[in-house]
Amino acid sequence: MKAGNPNKFARYAWAVLGYNIFVILLGAFVRSSGSGAGCGSHWPLCNGEVLPRAPEVATLIEFSHRLTSGLALLLVGGLLLWARRLYAPGQPARAAAKWSMVFIVVEALVGAALVLLQLVGDNPALLRGVFIAVHLANTLLLLGALTLCAWHAAGGAPVQLPKGAEAAAVWLGTVLLVVVCSSGAITALGDTLFPAASLAEGLQQDLDPSSHLFVRLRVWHPVLAIGTGVYLIVLARMWDLNGEPAAVRRTARTMMAVVGLQWVGGTLAVVLLAPLWIQITHLLMADVLWVLWVLLVATVHSVRAPSVSRLQPVPA
Ligand code: HEM
Protein backbone atom coordinates (compact mmCIF):
# COMPACT_ATOMS: atom_id res chain seq x y z
CA MET A 1 0.00 0.00 0.00
CA LYS A 2 1.20 3.50 -0.83
CA ALA A 3 1.11 6.48 1.53
CA GLY A 4 -2.34 7.77 2.53
CA ASN A 5 -5.20 7.07 4.88
CA PRO A 6 -7.08 3.86 3.97
CA ASN A 7 -9.67 4.41 6.73
CA LYS A 8 -10.77 7.70 5.23
CA PHE A 9 -10.84 6.09 1.79
CA ALA A 10 -13.02 3.23 3.09
CA ARG A 11 -15.47 5.71 4.64
CA TYR A 12 -15.56 7.65 1.37
CA ALA A 13 -16.19 4.45 -0.61
CA TRP A 14 -19.14 3.46 1.64
CA ALA A 15 -20.53 6.99 1.26
CA VAL A 16 -20.23 6.81 -2.55
CA LEU A 17 -22.12 3.49 -2.45
CA GLY A 18 -24.91 5.06 -0.35
CA TYR A 19 -25.09 8.09 -2.63
CA ASN A 20 -25.39 5.88 -5.72
CA ILE A 21 -28.30 4.01 -4.15
CA PHE A 22 -29.98 7.40 -3.57
CA VAL A 23 -29.49 8.30 -7.27
CA ILE A 24 -30.97 4.92 -8.32
CA LEU A 25 -34.08 5.57 -6.22
CA LEU A 26 -34.40 9.00 -7.81
CA GLY A 27 -34.25 7.27 -11.21
CA ALA A 28 -37.22 5.08 -10.20
CA PHE A 29 -39.07 8.27 -9.23
CA VAL A 30 -38.36 9.71 -12.71
CA ARG A 31 -39.88 6.60 -14.31
CA SER A 32 -42.91 6.30 -12.04
CA SER A 33 -43.75 10.02 -12.35
CA GLY A 34 -43.44 9.75 -16.16
CA SER A 35 -40.77 12.48 -16.17
CA GLY A 36 -38.22 10.67 -18.33
CA ALA A 37 -39.03 12.98 -21.24
CA GLY A 38 -38.79 16.08 -19.01
CA CYS A 39 -35.70 17.25 -20.94
CA GLY A 40 -37.14 16.28 -24.34
CA SER A 41 -34.94 13.99 -26.41
CA HIS A 42 -31.86 16.09 -25.58
CA TRP A 43 -28.77 14.72 -23.85
CA PRO A 44 -26.59 15.99 -22.22
CA LEU A 45 -28.45 19.31 -22.68
CA CYS A 46 -31.94 19.62 -21.18
CA ASN A 47 -34.47 20.82 -23.79
CA GLY A 48 -31.50 22.23 -25.69
CA GLU A 49 -30.32 24.32 -22.70
CA VAL A 50 -27.55 23.82 -20.16
CA LEU A 51 -29.80 25.14 -17.39
CA PRO A 52 -33.53 24.90 -18.19
CA ARG A 53 -35.37 28.22 -17.74
CA ALA A 54 -38.99 28.28 -16.46
CA PRO A 55 -39.01 24.45 -16.15
CA GLU A 56 -42.13 22.32 -15.72
CA VAL A 57 -42.34 19.78 -12.86
CA ALA A 58 -41.29 16.86 -15.15
CA THR A 59 -38.29 18.88 -16.34
CA LEU A 60 -37.28 19.63 -12.75
CA ILE A 61 -37.50 15.93 -11.80
CA GLU A 62 -35.56 14.72 -14.86
CA PHE A 63 -33.02 17.53 -14.55
CA SER A 64 -32.37 16.82 -10.86
CA HIS A 65 -31.81 13.14 -11.75
CA ARG A 66 -29.25 14.24 -14.34
CA LEU A 67 -27.51 16.56 -11.89
CA THR A 68 -27.37 13.94 -9.13
CA SER A 69 -26.18 11.21 -11.50
CA GLY A 70 -23.55 13.61 -12.91
CA LEU A 71 -22.32 14.13 -9.35
CA ALA A 72 -22.28 10.32 -8.88
CA LEU A 73 -19.97 10.08 -11.91
CA LEU A 74 -17.64 12.69 -10.40
CA LEU A 75 -17.66 10.93 -7.02
CA VAL A 76 -16.75 7.60 -8.62
CA GLY A 77 -14.04 9.40 -10.62
CA GLY A 78 -12.70 10.71 -7.29
CA LEU A 79 -12.82 7.16 -5.89
CA LEU A 80 -10.71 5.88 -8.77
CA LEU A 81 -8.12 8.68 -8.50
CA TRP A 82 -7.83 8.23 -4.74
CA ALA A 83 -7.54 4.42 -5.07
CA ARG A 84 -4.75 4.86 -7.63
CA ARG A 85 -2.85 7.09 -5.20
CA LEU A 86 -3.39 4.74 -2.27
CA TYR A 87 -3.00 1.23 -3.65
CA ALA A 88 -0.59 -0.60 -5.92
CA PRO A 89 -1.88 -1.93 -9.28
CA GLY A 90 -3.79 -5.19 -8.87
CA GLN A 91 -4.79 -4.49 -5.26
CA PRO A 92 -8.50 -5.51 -4.99
CA ALA A 93 -9.81 -2.11 -3.77
CA ARG A 94 -8.10 -0.39 -6.69
CA ALA A 95 -9.40 -2.96 -9.19
CA ALA A 96 -12.94 -2.59 -7.80
CA ALA A 97 -12.68 1.22 -8.08
CA LYS A 98 -11.68 0.80 -11.73
CA TRP A 99 -14.69 -1.46 -12.40
CA SER A 100 -16.97 1.02 -10.61
CA MET A 101 -15.83 3.65 -13.10
CA VAL A 102 -16.47 1.33 -16.06
CA PHE A 103 -19.99 0.49 -14.85
CA ILE A 104 -20.98 4.08 -14.07
CA VAL A 105 -19.89 5.16 -17.57
CA VAL A 106 -22.00 2.33 -19.07
CA GLU A 107 -24.86 3.46 -16.77
CA ALA A 108 -24.65 7.00 -18.15
CA LEU A 109 -24.50 5.72 -21.74
CA VAL A 110 -27.57 3.49 -21.28
CA GLY A 111 -29.44 6.42 -19.64
CA ALA A 112 -28.44 8.69 -22.54
CA ALA A 113 -29.53 6.07 -25.10
CA LEU A 114 -32.97 5.84 -23.40
CA VAL A 115 -33.40 9.61 -23.85
CA LEU A 116 -31.89 9.94 -27.34
CA LEU A 117 -33.92 6.97 -28.67
CA GLN A 118 -36.99 8.49 -26.97
CA LEU A 119 -37.55 5.31 -24.92
CA VAL A 120 -39.13 7.39 -22.14
CA GLY A 121 -42.50 8.79 -21.07
CA ASP A 122 -45.34 6.58 -22.35
CA ASN A 123 -43.34 4.87 -25.13
CA PRO A 124 -44.24 1.12 -24.93
CA ALA A 125 -41.56 -0.11 -27.42
CA LEU A 126 -40.18 -3.57 -26.63
CA LEU A 127 -36.67 -2.15 -27.06
CA ARG A 128 -37.38 0.01 -24.00
CA GLY A 129 -37.92 -3.15 -21.93
CA VAL A 130 -34.56 -4.51 -23.11
CA PHE A 131 -32.81 -1.25 -22.21
CA ILE A 132 -34.52 -1.07 -18.81
CA ALA A 133 -33.48 -4.65 -17.99
CA VAL A 134 -29.87 -3.98 -19.08
CA HIS A 135 -29.89 -0.69 -17.14
CA LEU A 136 -30.90 -2.48 -13.95
CA ALA A 137 -28.40 -5.31 -14.45
CA ASN A 138 -25.63 -2.74 -14.95
CA THR A 139 -26.81 -0.85 -11.87
CA LEU A 140 -26.29 -4.02 -9.84
CA LEU A 141 -22.80 -4.49 -11.29
CA LEU A 142 -21.99 -0.89 -10.32
CA LEU A 143 -23.26 -1.41 -6.77
CA GLY A 144 -21.37 -4.71 -6.56
CA ALA A 145 -18.08 -3.09 -7.59
CA LEU A 146 -18.59 -0.17 -5.16
CA THR A 147 -19.42 -2.61 -2.36
CA LEU A 148 -16.27 -4.65 -3.00
CA CYS A 149 -14.17 -1.47 -3.20
CA ALA A 150 -15.41 -0.28 0.21
CA TRP A 151 -15.14 -3.75 1.73
CA HIS A 152 -11.55 -4.32 0.57
CA ALA A 153 -10.60 -0.80 1.65
CA ALA A 154 -12.01 -1.58 5.10
CA GLY A 155 -9.64 -4.56 5.34
CA GLY A 156 -11.46 -7.34 3.48
CA ALA A 157 -9.00 -9.95 2.18
CA PRO A 158 -8.85 -10.88 -1.54
CA VAL A 159 -11.74 -13.07 -2.68
CA GLN A 160 -11.25 -16.43 -4.37
CA LEU A 161 -14.08 -18.80 -5.18
CA PRO A 162 -13.13 -22.47 -4.88
CA LYS A 163 -13.57 -24.26 -8.19
CA GLY A 164 -16.39 -26.66 -9.08
CA ALA A 165 -19.84 -26.91 -7.51
CA GLU A 166 -19.20 -24.13 -5.00
CA ALA A 167 -18.32 -21.56 -7.67
CA ALA A 168 -21.24 -22.71 -9.84
CA ALA A 169 -23.61 -22.33 -6.87
CA VAL A 170 -22.41 -18.76 -6.21
CA TRP A 171 -22.63 -17.75 -9.87
CA LEU A 172 -26.10 -19.26 -10.16
CA GLY A 173 -27.29 -17.23 -7.15
CA THR A 174 -25.74 -14.08 -8.61
CA VAL A 175 -27.26 -14.55 -12.06
CA LEU A 176 -30.67 -15.43 -10.61
CA LEU A 177 -30.67 -12.27 -8.47
CA VAL A 178 -29.79 -10.12 -11.49
CA VAL A 179 -32.55 -11.79 -13.54
CA VAL A 180 -35.10 -11.29 -10.74
CA CYS A 181 -34.24 -7.59 -10.44
CA SER A 182 -34.27 -7.06 -14.21
CA SER A 183 -37.67 -8.80 -14.46
CA GLY A 184 -38.84 -6.51 -11.62
CA ALA A 185 -37.77 -3.47 -13.66
CA ILE A 186 -39.88 -4.71 -16.59
CA THR A 187 -42.79 -5.31 -14.20
CA ALA A 188 -42.45 -1.76 -12.89
CA LEU A 189 -42.36 -0.44 -16.46
CA GLY A 190 -45.52 -2.41 -17.31
CA ASP A 191 -47.25 -1.02 -14.19
CA THR A 192 -46.25 2.52 -15.17
CA LEU A 193 -47.37 2.24 -18.81
CA PHE A 194 -50.52 0.17 -18.26
CA PRO A 195 -51.80 0.97 -14.77
CA ALA A 196 -54.75 -1.11 -13.55
CA ALA A 197 -57.65 0.46 -11.66
CA SER A 198 -58.03 -2.57 -9.36
CA LEU A 199 -56.32 -5.84 -8.44
CA ALA A 200 -58.97 -7.80 -10.39
CA GLU A 201 -58.40 -5.67 -13.49
CA GLY A 202 -54.63 -6.12 -13.14
CA LEU A 203 -54.95 -9.92 -12.96
CA GLN A 204 -57.30 -9.87 -15.95
CA GLN A 205 -54.73 -7.85 -17.92
CA ASP A 206 -51.99 -10.34 -16.95
CA LEU A 207 -53.95 -13.27 -18.35
CA ASP A 208 -55.31 -11.54 -21.46
CA PRO A 209 -53.32 -12.81 -24.51
CA SER A 210 -53.95 -9.46 -26.24
CA SER A 211 -52.21 -7.50 -23.44
CA HIS A 212 -48.83 -5.88 -24.08
CA LEU A 213 -45.84 -8.20 -23.50
CA PHE A 214 -44.69 -6.13 -20.47
CA VAL A 215 -48.04 -6.84 -18.82
CA ARG A 216 -48.06 -10.56 -19.68
CA LEU A 217 -44.51 -10.92 -18.32
CA ARG A 218 -45.55 -9.44 -14.95
CA VAL A 219 -46.60 -12.79 -13.56
CA TRP A 220 -43.06 -14.21 -13.89
CA HIS A 221 -41.35 -11.75 -11.55
CA PRO A 222 -42.93 -13.09 -8.32
CA VAL A 223 -42.38 -16.69 -9.46
CA LEU A 224 -38.67 -16.03 -10.13
CA ALA A 225 -38.35 -13.96 -6.94
CA ILE A 226 -39.75 -16.68 -4.70
CA GLY A 227 -37.60 -19.42 -6.31
CA THR A 228 -34.46 -17.29 -6.15
CA GLY A 229 -35.13 -16.20 -2.57
CA VAL A 230 -35.50 -19.83 -1.46
CA TYR A 231 -32.26 -20.71 -3.28
CA LEU A 232 -30.32 -17.86 -1.60
CA ILE A 233 -31.62 -18.81 1.82
CA VAL A 234 -30.76 -22.50 1.32
CA LEU A 235 -27.26 -21.58 0.11
CA ALA A 236 -26.61 -19.24 3.03
CA ARG A 237 -27.86 -21.93 5.44
CA MET A 238 -25.61 -24.55 3.82
CA TRP A 239 -22.46 -22.47 4.11
CA ASP A 240 -20.86 -23.58 7.27
CA LEU A 241 -20.88 -20.21 9.01
CA ASN A 242 -20.14 -21.60 12.47
CA GLY A 243 -16.44 -20.73 12.35
CA GLU A 244 -17.05 -17.27 10.87
CA PRO A 245 -16.95 -14.04 12.88
CA ALA A 246 -20.27 -12.86 14.33
CA ALA A 247 -20.42 -10.06 11.72
CA VAL A 248 -20.52 -12.60 8.87
CA ARG A 249 -23.27 -14.60 10.52
CA ARG A 250 -25.16 -11.36 11.07
CA THR A 251 -24.81 -10.51 7.36
CA ALA A 252 -26.24 -13.93 6.42
CA ARG A 253 -29.16 -13.57 8.84
CA THR A 254 -29.88 -10.02 7.63
CA MET A 255 -29.82 -11.17 4.01
CA MET A 256 -32.34 -13.92 4.74
CA ALA A 257 -34.59 -11.43 6.56
CA VAL A 258 -34.40 -9.01 3.60
CA VAL A 259 -35.49 -11.79 1.24
CA GLY A 260 -38.56 -12.27 3.47
CA LEU A 261 -39.22 -8.52 3.55
CA GLN A 262 -38.99 -8.38 -0.25
CA TRP A 263 -41.62 -11.11 -0.52
CA VAL A 264 -43.92 -9.11 1.76
CA GLY A 265 -43.13 -5.83 -0.05
CA GLY A 266 -43.71 -7.41 -3.48
CA THR A 267 -47.05 -8.87 -2.35
CA LEU A 268 -48.08 -5.44 -1.04
CA ALA A 269 -47.04 -3.92 -4.39
CA VAL A 270 -49.40 -6.31 -6.19
CA VAL A 271 -52.30 -5.90 -3.77
CA LEU A 272 -52.06 -2.12 -3.34
CA LEU A 273 -51.29 -1.49 -7.07
CA ALA A 274 -47.74 -0.31 -6.32
CA PRO A 275 -48.08 3.17 -4.79
CA LEU A 276 -44.91 5.26 -5.06
CA TRP A 277 -43.71 4.58 -1.49
CA ILE A 278 -43.86 0.81 -2.06
CA GLN A 279 -42.07 1.10 -5.43
CA ILE A 280 -39.23 3.03 -3.82
CA THR A 281 -39.01 0.78 -0.74
CA HIS A 282 -39.10 -2.39 -2.86
CA LEU A 283 -36.27 -1.08 -5.08
CA LEU A 284 -34.26 0.08 -2.04
CA MET A 285 -34.59 -3.37 -0.43
CA ALA A 286 -33.60 -5.05 -3.73
CA ASP A 287 -30.40 -2.97 -3.72
CA VAL A 288 -29.77 -3.75 -0.04
CA LEU A 289 -30.31 -7.47 -0.72
CA TRP A 290 -27.79 -7.35 -3.58
CA VAL A 291 -25.18 -5.53 -1.45
CA LEU A 292 -25.65 -8.07 1.36
CA TRP A 293 -25.29 -10.96 -1.10
CA VAL A 294 -22.03 -9.49 -2.48
CA LEU A 295 -20.71 -8.97 1.07
CA LEU A 296 -21.69 -12.48 2.13
CA VAL A 297 -20.07 -14.15 -0.88
CA ALA A 298 -16.93 -12.02 -0.39
CA THR A 299 -16.55 -12.67 3.33
CA VAL A 300 -17.24 -16.38 3.07
CA HIS A 301 -14.74 -16.77 0.21
CA SER A 302 -11.99 -14.38 1.22
CA VAL A 303 -8.62 -16.15 1.07
CA ARG A 304 -8.35 -16.19 4.87
CA ALA A 305 -11.05 -18.82 4.78
CA PRO A 306 -10.11 -22.46 4.04
CA SER A 307 -10.30 -23.05 0.28
CA VAL A 308 -12.14 -26.37 0.60
CA SER A 309 -15.79 -26.43 -0.46
CA ARG A 310 -17.99 -24.61 2.05
CA LEU A 311 -21.14 -26.39 1.00
CA GLN A 312 -21.99 -28.46 4.03
CA PRO A 313 -25.38 -29.48 5.33
CA VAL A 314 -26.45 -27.53 8.41
CA PRO A 315 -26.80 -29.80 11.45
CA ALA A 316 -30.47 -30.08 12.43
C1 HEM B 1 -36.07 -11.69 -3.91
C2 HEM B 1 -37.16 -10.96 -3.92
C3 HEM B 1 -37.42 -9.80 -4.86
C4 HEM B 1 -36.53 -8.93 -5.47
C5 HEM B 1 -35.02 -8.91 -5.36
C6 HEM B 1 -37.32 -8.00 -6.25
C7 HEM B 1 -36.80 -6.96 -7.01
C8 HEM B 1 -37.55 -6.05 -7.72
C9 HEM B 1 -37.00 -4.95 -8.46
C10 HEM B 1 -35.54 -4.60 -8.60
C11 HEM B 1 -38.04 -4.26 -9.01
C12 HEM B 1 -37.93 -3.03 -9.93
C13 HEM B 1 -38.24 -1.78 -9.17
C14 HEM B 1 -38.10 -0.54 -10.04
O1 HEM B 1 -37.38 -0.55 -11.06
O2 HEM B 1 -38.69 0.47 -9.69
C15 HEM B 1 -39.26 -4.94 -8.61
C16 HEM B 1 -40.54 -4.54 -8.96
C17 HEM B 1 -41.69 -5.21 -8.58
N1 HEM B 1 -41.79 -6.36 -7.82
FE1 HEM B 1 -40.23 -7.34 -6.98
N2 HEM B 1 -38.65 -8.32 -6.10
C18 HEM B 1 -38.76 -9.41 -5.27
C19 HEM B 1 -39.93 -10.06 -4.90
C20 HEM B 1 -41.19 -9.77 -5.36
C21 HEM B 1 -42.39 -10.54 -5.08
C22 HEM B 1 -42.43 -11.84 -4.26
C23 HEM B 1 -43.43 -9.89 -5.70
C24 HEM B 1 -44.89 -10.24 -5.74
C25 HEM B 1 -45.50 -11.11 -4.98
C26 HEM B 1 -42.89 -8.73 -6.36
C27 HEM B 1 -43.63 -7.80 -7.07
C28 HEM B 1 -43.12 -6.70 -7.70
C29 HEM B 1 -43.94 -5.71 -8.39
C30 HEM B 1 -45.46 -5.70 -8.51
C31 HEM B 1 -43.04 -4.77 -8.92
C32 HEM B 1 -43.39 -3.52 -9.72
C33 HEM B 1 -43.55 -2.37 -8.76
C34 HEM B 1 -43.78 -1.08 -9.53
O3 HEM B 1 -44.78 -0.99 -10.22
O4 HEM B 1 -42.91 -0.18 -9.41
N3 HEM B 1 -41.52 -8.69 -6.13
N4 HEM B 1 -38.93 -6.03 -7.83
Short mmCIF file of C-alpha atoms in Angstrom, two decimals, residues 34-283:
data_model
loop_
_atom_site.label_atom_id
_atom_site.label_comp_id
_atom_site.label_asym_id
_atom_site.label_seq_id
_atom_site.Cartn_x
_atom_site.Cartn_y
_atom_site.Cartn_z
CA GLY A 34 -43.44 9.75 -16.16
CA SER A 35 -40.77 12.48 -16.17
CA GLY A 36 -38.22 10.67 -18.33
CA ALA A 37 -39.03 12.98 -21.24
CA GLY A 38 -38.79 16.08 -19.01
CA CYS A 39 -35.70 17.25 -20.94
CA GLY A 40 -37.14 16.28 -24.34
CA SER A 41 -34.94 13.99 -26.41
CA HIS A 42 -31.86 16.09 -25.58
CA TRP A 43 -28.77 14.72 -23.85
CA PRO A 44 -26.59 15.99 -22.22
CA LEU A 45 -28.45 19.31 -22.68
CA CYS A 46 -31.94 19.62 -21.18
CA ASN A 47 -34.47 20.82 -23.79
CA GLY A 48 -31.50 22.23 -25.69
CA GLU A 49 -30.32 24.32 -22.70
CA VAL A 50 -27.55 23.82 -20.16
CA LEU A 51 -29.80 25.14 -17.39
CA PRO A 52 -33.53 24.90 -18.19
CA ARG A 53 -35.37 28.22 -17.74
CA ALA A 54 -38.99 28.28 -16.46
CA PRO A 55 -39.01 24.45 -16.15
CA GLU A 56 -42.13 22.32 -15.72
CA VAL A 57 -42.34 19.78 -12.86
CA ALA A 58 -41.29 16.86 -15.15
CA THR A 59 -38.29 18.88 -16.34
CA LEU A 60 -37.28 19.63 -12.75
CA ILE A 61 -37.50 15.93 -11.80
CA GLU A 62 -35.56 14.72 -14.86
CA PHE A 63 -33.02 17.53 -14.55
CA SER A 64 -32.37 16.82 -10.86
CA HIS A 65 -31.81 13.14 -11.75
CA ARG A 66 -29.25 14.24 -14.34
CA LEU A 67 -27.51 16.56 -11.89
CA THR A 68 -27.37 13.94 -9.13
CA SER A 69 -26.18 11.21 -11.50
CA GLY A 70 -23.55 13.61 -12.91
CA LEU A 71 -22.32 14.13 -9.35
CA ALA A 72 -22.28 10.32 -8.88
CA LEU A 73 -19.97 10.08 -11.91
CA LEU A 74 -17.64 12.69 -10.40
CA LEU A 75 -17.66 10.93 -7.02
CA VAL A 76 -16.75 7.60 -8.62
CA GLY A 77 -14.04 9.40 -10.62
CA GLY A 78 -12.70 10.71 -7.29
CA LEU A 79 -12.82 7.16 -5.89
CA LEU A 80 -10.71 5.88 -8.77
CA LEU A 81 -8.12 8.68 -8.50
CA TRP A 82 -7.83 8.23 -4.74
CA ALA A 83 -7.54 4.42 -5.07
CA ARG A 84 -4.75 4.86 -7.63
CA ARG A 85 -2.85 7.09 -5.20
CA LEU A 86 -3.39 4.74 -2.27
CA TYR A 87 -3.00 1.23 -3.65
CA ALA A 88 -0.59 -0.60 -5.92
CA PRO A 89 -1.88 -1.93 -9.28
CA GLY A 90 -3.79 -5.19 -8.87
CA GLN A 91 -4.79 -4.49 -5.26
CA PRO A 92 -8.50 -5.51 -4.99
CA ALA A 93 -9.81 -2.11 -3.77
CA ARG A 94 -8.10 -0.39 -6.69
CA ALA A 95 -9.40 -2.96 -9.19
CA ALA A 96 -12.94 -2.59 -7.80
CA ALA A 97 -12.68 1.22 -8.08
CA LYS A 98 -11.68 0.80 -11.73
CA TRP A 99 -14.69 -1.46 -12.40
CA SER A 100 -16.97 1.02 -10.61
CA MET A 101 -15.83 3.65 -13.10
CA VAL A 102 -16.47 1.33 -16.06
CA PHE A 103 -19.99 0.49 -14.85
CA ILE A 104 -20.98 4.08 -14.07
CA VAL A 105 -19.89 5.16 -17.57
CA VAL A 106 -22.00 2.33 -19.07
CA GLU A 107 -24.86 3.46 -16.77
CA ALA A 108 -24.65 7.00 -18.15
CA LEU A 109 -24.50 5.72 -21.74
CA VAL A 110 -27.57 3.49 -21.28
CA GLY A 111 -29.44 6.42 -19.64
CA ALA A 112 -28.44 8.69 -22.54
CA ALA A 113 -29.53 6.07 -25.10
CA LEU A 114 -32.97 5.84 -23.40
CA VAL A 115 -33.40 9.61 -23.85
CA LEU A 116 -31.89 9.94 -27.34
CA LEU A 117 -33.92 6.97 -28.67
CA GLN A 118 -36.99 8.49 -26.97
CA LEU A 119 -37.55 5.31 -24.92
CA VAL A 120 -39.13 7.39 -22.14
CA GLY A 121 -42.50 8.79 -21.07
CA ASP A 122 -45.34 6.58 -22.35
CA ASN A 123 -43.34 4.87 -25.13
CA PRO A 124 -44.24 1.12 -24.93
CA ALA A 125 -41.56 -0.11 -27.42
CA LEU A 126 -40.18 -3.57 -26.63
CA LEU A 127 -36.67 -2.15 -27.06
CA ARG A 128 -37.38 0.01 -24.00
CA GLY A 129 -37.92 -3.15 -21.93
CA VAL A 130 -34.56 -4.51 -23.11
CA PHE A 131 -32.81 -1.25 -22.21
CA ILE A 132 -34.52 -1.07 -18.81
CA ALA A 133 -33.48 -4.65 -17.99
CA VAL A 134 -29.87 -3.98 -19.08
CA HIS A 135 -29.89 -0.69 -17.14
CA LEU A 136 -30.90 -2.48 -13.95
CA ALA A 137 -28.40 -5.31 -14.45
CA ASN A 138 -25.63 -2.74 -14.95
CA THR A 139 -26.81 -0.85 -11.87
CA LEU A 140 -26.29 -4.02 -9.84
CA LEU A 141 -22.80 -4.49 -11.29
CA LEU A 142 -21.99 -0.89 -10.32
CA LEU A 143 -23.26 -1.41 -6.77
CA GLY A 144 -21.37 -4.71 -6.56
CA ALA A 145 -18.08 -3.09 -7.59
CA LEU A 146 -18.59 -0.17 -5.16
CA THR A 147 -19.42 -2.61 -2.36
CA LEU A 148 -16.27 -4.65 -3.00
CA CYS A 149 -14.17 -1.47 -3.20
CA ALA A 150 -15.41 -0.28 0.21
CA TRP A 151 -15.14 -3.75 1.73
CA HIS A 152 -11.55 -4.32 0.57
CA ALA A 153 -10.60 -0.80 1.65
CA ALA A 154 -12.01 -1.58 5.10
CA GLY A 155 -9.64 -4.56 5.34
CA GLY A 156 -11.46 -7.34 3.48
CA ALA A 157 -9.00 -9.95 2.18
CA PRO A 158 -8.85 -10.88 -1.54
CA VAL A 159 -11.74 -13.07 -2.68
CA GLN A 160 -11.25 -16.43 -4.37
CA LEU A 161 -14.08 -18.80 -5.18
CA PRO A 162 -13.13 -22.47 -4.88
CA LYS A 163 -13.57 -24.26 -8.19
CA GLY A 164 -16.39 -26.66 -9.08
CA ALA A 165 -19.84 -26.91 -7.51
CA GLU A 166 -19.20 -24.13 -5.00
CA ALA A 167 -18.32 -21.56 -7.67
CA ALA A 168 -21.24 -22.71 -9.84
CA ALA A 169 -23.61 -22.33 -6.87
CA VAL A 170 -22.41 -18.76 -6.21
CA TRP A 171 -22.63 -17.75 -9.87
CA LEU A 172 -26.10 -19.26 -10.16
CA GLY A 173 -27.29 -17.23 -7.15
CA THR A 174 -25.74 -14.08 -8.61
CA VAL A 175 -27.26 -14.55 -12.06
CA LEU A 176 -30.67 -15.43 -10.61
CA LEU A 177 -30.67 -12.27 -8.47
CA VAL A 178 -29.79 -10.12 -11.49
CA VAL A 179 -32.55 -11.79 -13.54
CA VAL A 180 -35.10 -11.29 -10.74
CA CYS A 181 -34.24 -7.59 -10.44
CA SER A 182 -34.27 -7.06 -14.21
CA SER A 183 -37.67 -8.80 -14.46
CA GLY A 184 -38.84 -6.51 -11.62
CA ALA A 185 -37.77 -3.47 -13.66
CA ILE A 186 -39.88 -4.71 -16.59
CA THR A 187 -42.79 -5.31 -14.20
CA ALA A 188 -42.45 -1.76 -12.89
CA LEU A 189 -42.36 -0.44 -16.46
CA GLY A 190 -45.52 -2.41 -17.31
CA ASP A 191 -47.25 -1.02 -14.19
CA THR A 192 -46.25 2.52 -15.17
CA LEU A 193 -47.37 2.24 -18.81
CA PHE A 194 -50.52 0.17 -18.26
CA PRO A 195 -51.80 0.97 -14.77
CA ALA A 196 -54.75 -1.11 -13.55
CA ALA A 197 -57.65 0.46 -11.66
CA SER A 198 -58.03 -2.57 -9.36
CA LEU A 199 -56.32 -5.84 -8.44
CA ALA A 200 -58.97 -7.80 -10.39
CA GLU A 201 -58.40 -5.67 -13.49
CA GLY A 202 -54.63 -6.12 -13.14
CA LEU A 203 -54.95 -9.92 -12.96
CA GLN A 204 -57.30 -9.87 -15.95
CA GLN A 205 -54.73 -7.85 -17.92
CA ASP A 206 -51.99 -10.34 -16.95
CA LEU A 207 -53.95 -13.27 -18.35
CA ASP A 208 -55.31 -11.54 -21.46
CA PRO A 209 -53.32 -12.81 -24.51
CA SER A 210 -53.95 -9.46 -26.24
CA SER A 211 -52.21 -7.50 -23.44
CA HIS A 212 -48.83 -5.88 -24.08
CA LEU A 213 -45.84 -8.20 -23.50
CA PHE A 214 -44.69 -6.13 -20.47
CA VAL A 215 -48.04 -6.84 -18.82
CA ARG A 216 -48.06 -10.56 -19.68
CA LEU A 217 -44.51 -10.92 -18.32
CA ARG A 218 -45.55 -9.44 -14.95
CA VAL A 219 -46.60 -12.79 -13.56
CA TRP A 220 -43.06 -14.21 -13.89
CA HIS A 221 -41.35 -11.75 -11.55
CA PRO A 222 -42.93 -13.09 -8.32
CA VAL A 223 -42.38 -16.69 -9.46
CA LEU A 224 -38.67 -16.03 -10.13
CA ALA A 225 -38.35 -13.96 -6.94
CA ILE A 226 -39.75 -16.68 -4.70
CA GLY A 227 -37.60 -19.42 -6.31
CA THR A 228 -34.46 -17.29 -6.15
CA GLY A 229 -35.13 -16.20 -2.57
CA VAL A 230 -35.50 -19.83 -1.46
CA TYR A 231 -32.26 -20.71 -3.28
CA LEU A 232 -30.32 -17.86 -1.60
CA ILE A 233 -31.62 -18.81 1.82
CA VAL A 234 -30.76 -22.50 1.32
CA LEU A 235 -27.26 -21.58 0.11
CA ALA A 236 -26.61 -19.24 3.03
CA ARG A 237 -27.86 -21.93 5.44
CA MET A 238 -25.61 -24.55 3.82
CA TRP A 239 -22.46 -22.47 4.11
CA ASP A 240 -20.86 -23.58 7.27
CA LEU A 241 -20.88 -20.21 9.01
CA ASN A 242 -20.14 -21.60 12.47
CA GLY A 243 -16.44 -20.73 12.35
CA GLU A 244 -17.05 -17.27 10.87
CA PRO A 245 -16.95 -14.04 12.88
CA ALA A 246 -20.27 -12.86 14.33
CA ALA A 247 -20.42 -10.06 11.72
CA VAL A 248 -20.52 -12.60 8.87
CA ARG A 249 -23.27 -14.60 10.52
CA ARG A 250 -25.16 -11.36 11.07
CA THR A 251 -24.81 -10.51 7.36
CA ALA A 252 -26.24 -13.93 6.42
CA ARG A 253 -29.16 -13.57 8.84
CA THR A 254 -29.88 -10.02 7.63
CA MET A 255 -29.82 -11.17 4.01
CA MET A 256 -32.34 -13.92 4.74
CA ALA A 257 -34.59 -11.43 6.56
CA VAL A 258 -34.40 -9.01 3.60
CA VAL A 259 -35.49 -11.79 1.24
CA GLY A 260 -38.56 -12.27 3.47
CA LEU A 261 -39.22 -8.52 3.55
CA GLN A 262 -38.99 -8.38 -0.25
CA TRP A 263 -41.62 -11.11 -0.52
CA VAL A 264 -43.92 -9.11 1.76
CA GLY A 265 -43.13 -5.83 -0.05
CA GLY A 266 -43.71 -7.41 -3.48
CA THR A 267 -47.05 -8.87 -2.35
CA LEU A 268 -48.08 -5.44 -1.04
CA ALA A 269 -47.04 -3.92 -4.39
CA VAL A 270 -49.40 -6.31 -6.19
CA VAL A 271 -52.30 -5.90 -3.77
CA LEU A 272 -52.06 -2.12 -3.34
CA LEU A 273 -51.29 -1.49 -7.07
CA ALA A 274 -47.74 -0.31 -6.32
CA PRO A 275 -48.08 3.17 -4.79
CA LEU A 276 -44.91 5.26 -5.06
CA TRP A 277 -43.71 4.58 -1.49
CA ILE A 278 -43.86 0.81 -2.06
CA GLN A 279 -42.07 1.10 -5.43
CA ILE A 280 -39.23 3.03 -3.82
CA THR A 281 -39.01 0.78 -0.74
CA HIS A 282 -39.10 -2.39 -2.86
CA LEU A 283 -36.27 -1.08 -5.08
#
